[in-house]
Tab-separated table of C-alpha atoms in Angstrom:
chain	number	residue	atom	x	y	z
A	258	LYS	CA	8.509	-27.304	46.946
A	259	GLN	CA	10.404	-24.737	44.930
A	260	GLU	CA	14.115	-24.697	45.459
A	261	VAL	CA	16.560	-22.031	44.003
A	262	THR	CA	20.185	-22.690	43.667
A	263	GLN	CA	22.840	-20.004	42.757
A	264	ILE	CA	26.300	-20.886	41.509
A	265	PRO	CA	28.959	-19.883	42.240
A	266	ALA	CA	28.622	-19.091	46.011
A	267	ALA	CA	31.393	-16.515	45.678
A	268	LEU	CA	33.272	-15.012	42.767
A	269	SER	CA	36.227	-12.717	42.604
A	270	VAL	CA	37.255	-10.974	39.305
A	271	PRO	CA	39.498	-8.168	38.227
A	272	GLU	CA	37.977	-4.841	37.294
A	273	GLY	CA	36.725	-4.609	33.781
A	274	GLU	CA	35.991	-8.269	33.339
A	275	ASN	CA	32.624	-9.475	32.118
A	276	LEU	CA	30.996	-12.141	34.285
A	277	VAL	CA	27.977	-14.450	34.577
A	278	LEU	CA	26.056	-15.426	37.595
A	279	ASN	CA	23.740	-18.476	37.418
A	280	CYS	CA	20.448	-19.286	38.987
A	281	SER	CA	18.406	-22.494	38.749
A	282	PHE	CA	14.989	-23.404	40.050
A	283	THR	CA	13.082	-26.649	40.320
A	284	ASP	CA	9.473	-25.637	39.548
A	285	SER	CA	8.874	-23.841	36.306
A	286	ALA	CA	5.419	-22.644	37.403
A	287	ILE	CA	6.485	-19.041	38.085
A	288	TYR	CA	5.172	-15.673	37.510
A	289	ASN	CA	8.552	-14.019	37.208
A	290	LEU	CA	12.074	-14.072	38.365
A	291	GLN	CA	13.941	-11.154	39.997
A	292	TRP	CA	17.614	-10.373	40.573
A	293	PHE	CA	18.546	-8.322	43.518
A	294	ARG	CA	21.576	-6.853	44.883
A	295	GLN	CA	22.358	-6.790	48.644
A	296	ASP	CA	25.109	-4.843	50.200
A	297	PRO	CA	26.417	-5.964	53.636
A	298	GLY	CA	23.921	-5.320	56.292
A	299	LYS	CA	21.520	-3.631	53.888
A	300	GLY	CA	18.218	-4.294	52.251
A	301	LEU	CA	17.693	-5.534	48.771
A	302	THR	CA	17.870	-3.421	45.640
A	303	SER	CA	15.865	-4.763	42.718
A	304	LEU	CA	17.962	-5.024	39.581
A	305	LEU	CA	15.953	-6.721	36.911
A	306	LEU	CA	12.532	-8.401	36.734
A	307	ILE	CA	11.817	-10.921	34.088
A	308	GLN	CA	8.186	-12.026	33.500
A	309	SER	CA	7.622	-15.720	32.824
A	310	SER	CA	6.737	-14.918	29.230
A	311	GLN	CA	9.987	-12.988	28.567
A	312	ARG	CA	13.396	-14.288	27.642
A	313	GLU	CA	15.599	-11.453	28.852
A	314	GLN	CA	15.792	-8.007	30.367
A	315	THR	CA	18.519	-5.405	30.170
A	316	SER	CA	19.394	-2.494	32.289
A	317	GLY	CA	22.619	-0.693	31.641
A	318	ARG	CA	25.514	-3.073	32.079
A	319	LEU	CA	23.263	-5.814	33.427
A	320	ASN	CA	21.473	-8.423	31.306
A	321	ALA	CA	19.264	-11.153	32.672
A	322	SER	CA	18.035	-14.100	30.777
A	323	LEU	CA	15.281	-16.668	31.570
A	324	ASP	CA	14.806	-20.152	30.340
A	325	LYS	CA	11.727	-21.173	32.177
A	326	SER	CA	11.474	-24.665	30.689
A	327	SER	CA	14.823	-25.614	31.838
A	328	GLY	CA	14.558	-23.644	35.100
A	329	ARG	CA	17.559	-21.433	34.581
A	330	SER	CA	18.391	-17.771	34.645
A	331	THR	CA	21.684	-15.954	34.221
A	332	LEU	CA	22.757	-12.494	35.156
A	333	TYR	CA	25.413	-11.014	32.930
A	334	ILE	CA	27.468	-8.059	34.157
A	335	ALA	CA	29.578	-6.291	31.525
A	336	ALA	CA	32.686	-4.397	32.288
A	337	SER	CA	32.630	-5.026	35.967
A	338	GLN	CA	33.489	-2.194	38.468
A	339	PRO	CA	34.577	-2.223	42.164
A	340	GLY	CA	31.081	-0.712	42.910
A	341	ASP	CA	29.527	-3.874	41.728
A	342	SER	CA	30.879	-5.765	44.742
A	343	ALA	CA	27.860	-7.070	46.562
A	344	THR	CA	25.848	-10.241	47.089
A	345	TYR	CA	23.488	-10.970	44.103
A	346	LEU	CA	20.236	-12.771	44.908
A	347	CYS	CA	17.936	-14.556	42.526
A	348	ALA	CA	14.301	-15.049	43.578
A	349	VAL	CA	11.347	-16.724	41.813
A	350	CYS	CA	7.735	-15.617	42.222
A	351	GLU	CA	5.625	-18.678	42.489
A	352	ALA	CA	2.400	-18.738	40.399
A	353	GLY	CA	-0.686	-18.545	42.535
A	354	SER	CA	0.915	-17.371	45.714
A	355	TYR	CA	3.150	-14.442	44.834
A	356	GLN	CA	5.631	-15.708	47.367
A	357	LEU	CA	9.238	-15.296	46.588
A	358	THR	CA	11.756	-18.117	47.048
A	359	PHE	CA	15.304	-16.936	47.254
A	360	GLY	CA	18.612	-18.496	46.458
A	361	LYS	CA	21.560	-18.172	48.863
A	362	GLY	CA	23.276	-15.670	46.658
A	363	THR	CA	26.519	-15.155	44.892
A	364	LYS	CA	28.979	-12.933	46.650
A	365	LEU	CA	30.808	-10.954	44.019
A	366	SER	CA	34.101	-9.142	44.659
A	367	VAL	CA	35.498	-6.847	41.925
A	368	ILE	CA	39.169	-6.176	42.506
A	369	PRO	CA	40.413	-2.742	41.406
B	13	GLY	CA	9.617	1.659	41.774
B	14	ALA	CA	7.643	1.341	45.119
B	15	VAL	CA	9.430	2.678	48.183
B	16	VAL	CA	9.388	0.672	51.383
B	17	SER	CA	10.716	2.214	54.551
B	18	GLN	CA	11.717	-0.114	57.427
B	19	HIS	CA	12.582	1.101	60.950
B	20	PRO	CA	14.799	0.646	62.872
B	21	SER	CA	17.760	-0.432	60.816
B	22	TRP	CA	19.343	-2.115	63.818
B	23	VAL	CA	18.435	-2.846	67.449
B	24	ILE	CA	20.028	-4.447	70.390
B	25	CYS	CA	17.847	-5.734	73.137
B	26	LYS	CA	18.097	-7.822	76.295
B	27	SER	CA	16.793	-11.375	76.311
B	28	GLY	CA	13.115	-11.518	77.373
B	29	THR	CA	12.170	-8.113	75.986
B	30	SER	CA	10.020	-7.387	73.002
B	31	VAL	CA	10.993	-5.530	69.969
B	32	LYS	CA	8.840	-3.807	67.261
B	33	ILE	CA	9.834	-3.371	63.671
B	34	GLU	CA	7.887	-1.075	61.445
B	35	CYS	CA	7.435	-1.415	57.650
B	36	ARG	CA	5.872	1.443	55.656
B	37	SER	CA	4.832	1.493	52.115
B	38	LEU	CA	5.497	5.098	51.184
B	39	ASP	CA	4.054	5.636	47.720
B	40	PHE	CA	1.170	3.254	47.316
B	41	GLN	CA	-1.275	1.347	49.471
B	42	ALA	CA	-0.188	-2.254	50.085
B	43	THR	CA	-2.842	-4.706	51.148
B	44	THR	CA	-0.219	-7.310	51.498
B	45	MET	CA	3.239	-7.213	52.844
B	46	PHE	CA	5.688	-9.874	53.460
B	47	TRP	CA	8.175	-10.444	56.352
B	48	TYR	CA	11.467	-12.377	55.724
B	49	ARG	CA	14.277	-13.431	57.986
B	50	GLN	CA	17.829	-13.940	57.011
B	51	PHE	CA	20.446	-15.726	59.017
B	52	PRO	CA	24.154	-15.316	58.156
B	53	LYS	CA	25.109	-16.936	54.900
B	54	GLN	CA	21.618	-18.145	54.323
B	55	SER	CA	18.682	-17.326	52.007
B	56	LEU	CA	15.902	-14.994	52.844
B	57	MET	CA	13.123	-17.126	54.272
B	58	LEU	CA	9.580	-15.975	54.247
B	59	MET	CA	8.196	-15.868	57.770
B	60	ALA	CA	4.674	-14.603	57.176
B	61	THR	CA	2.350	-12.718	54.921
B	62	SER	CA	0.714	-9.728	56.442
B	63	ASN	CA	-2.827	-8.916	55.199
B	64	GLU	CA	-4.396	-5.493	55.921
B	65	GLY	CA	-7.478	-5.820	58.227
B	66	SER	CA	-7.081	-9.502	58.753
B	67	LYS	CA	-4.774	-12.096	60.433
B	68	ALA	CA	-1.380	-12.734	59.109
B	69	THR	CA	-0.546	-16.001	57.365
B	70	TYR	CA	2.445	-17.657	58.952
B	71	GLU	CA	4.884	-20.090	57.294
B	72	GLN	CA	5.333	-23.578	58.748
B	73	GLY	CA	7.629	-23.551	61.758
B	74	VAL	CA	7.147	-19.805	62.524
B	75	GLU	CA	5.509	-19.208	65.865
B	76	LYS	CA	2.538	-16.797	65.533
B	77	ASP	CA	2.525	-15.963	69.233
B	78	LYS	CA	6.271	-15.066	69.140
B	79	PHE	CA	6.262	-13.040	65.996
B	80	LEU	CA	3.254	-10.798	66.189
B	81	ILE	CA	2.267	-9.135	63.001
B	82	ASN	CA	-0.175	-6.137	62.721
B	83	HIS	CA	-1.230	-4.659	59.382
B	84	ALA	CA	-3.739	-2.004	60.610
B	85	SER	CA	-3.467	0.380	57.759
B	86	LEU	CA	-2.766	0.059	53.968
B	87	THR	CA	0.683	1.720	54.463
B	88	LEU	CA	1.992	0.137	57.694
B	89	SER	CA	2.776	-3.365	58.898
B	90	THR	CA	4.601	-4.158	62.092
B	91	LEU	CA	6.422	-7.238	63.312
B	92	THR	CA	6.836	-7.591	67.107
B	93	VAL	CA	9.330	-10.130	68.312
B	94	THR	CA	8.065	-11.035	71.797
B	95	SER	CA	10.238	-12.320	74.575
B	96	ALA	CA	13.200	-12.268	72.363
B	97	HIS	CA	16.051	-14.699	72.825
B	98	PRO	CA	19.567	-14.816	71.380
B	99	GLU	CA	18.465	-17.398	68.847
B	100	ASP	CA	16.108	-14.771	67.355
B	101	SER	CA	19.033	-12.646	66.420
B	102	SER	CA	18.817	-12.179	62.733
B	103	PHE	CA	18.246	-9.812	59.833
B	104	TYR	CA	14.498	-9.082	59.430
B	105	ILE	CA	13.208	-7.498	56.135
B	106	CYS	CA	9.831	-6.670	54.796
B	107	SER	CA	8.646	-6.219	51.277
B	108	ASN	CA	5.598	-5.315	49.272
B	109	LEU	CA	4.520	-6.032	45.733
B	110	PHE	CA	3.915	-3.359	43.083
B	111	GLY	CA	2.152	-5.514	40.498
B	112	THR	CA	4.278	-8.623	40.716
B	113	GLU	CA	7.557	-6.856	41.425
B	114	ALA	CA	8.799	-7.064	44.929
B	115	PHE	CA	10.494	-4.133	46.748
B	116	PHE	CA	12.200	-4.441	49.955
B	117	GLY	CA	12.782	-2.225	52.995
B	118	GLN	CA	16.272	-1.589	54.371
B	119	GLY	CA	16.085	-4.360	56.862
B	120	THR	CA	16.497	-4.547	60.596
B	121	ARG	CA	19.513	-6.187	62.231
B	122	LEU	CA	18.259	-7.581	65.573
B	123	THR	CA	20.794	-8.639	68.159
B	124	VAL	CA	19.507	-10.144	71.436
B	125	VAL	CA	22.038	-10.268	74.248
């Protein structure tokens, strides 16, 4: 059974700092991996999607990497801003079922 | 990306009543939609896969008679929590797939009192 772990569970950084969020998964048979952002009491906003054949994806200040063989992904946020404060969720799409398995998330606080 | 609209965004109901949550795929037809539940400080957990024109597929431990799913059209799936109890209070959220990318609704915060 696929298990997704996100470290750290919470992170607090001063504005302007670069930061890395980590995600690991136990079964490398995946279609893709997605990073989402969730604001309190809200739905999920898709940030980046990395297909299993890709190594990284970039969108603005965000860069996500994928090392499928080792079961790891990182989300790099450059020059963090208070508006980046949210919970970041990592989810893997399992090959064959299209089902997503989520981590518990990393709660990020960017201090002005 | 695909747009998913979920309604209501929050609901408070009395124990024993039923609550219906709607999930609409606004800009494309979705033969499959997914329903998740999220308890505080926990991961999103898949409850069931909703299939247009056929029965939903429920995950282990999810009561199909309690969580009724109807996917009568290619743009609408509904989740009805029947005879709700306080332990059903949670955040319910639906999603669809555009290719292999998942898009989510805004979620519904259900509180059963």
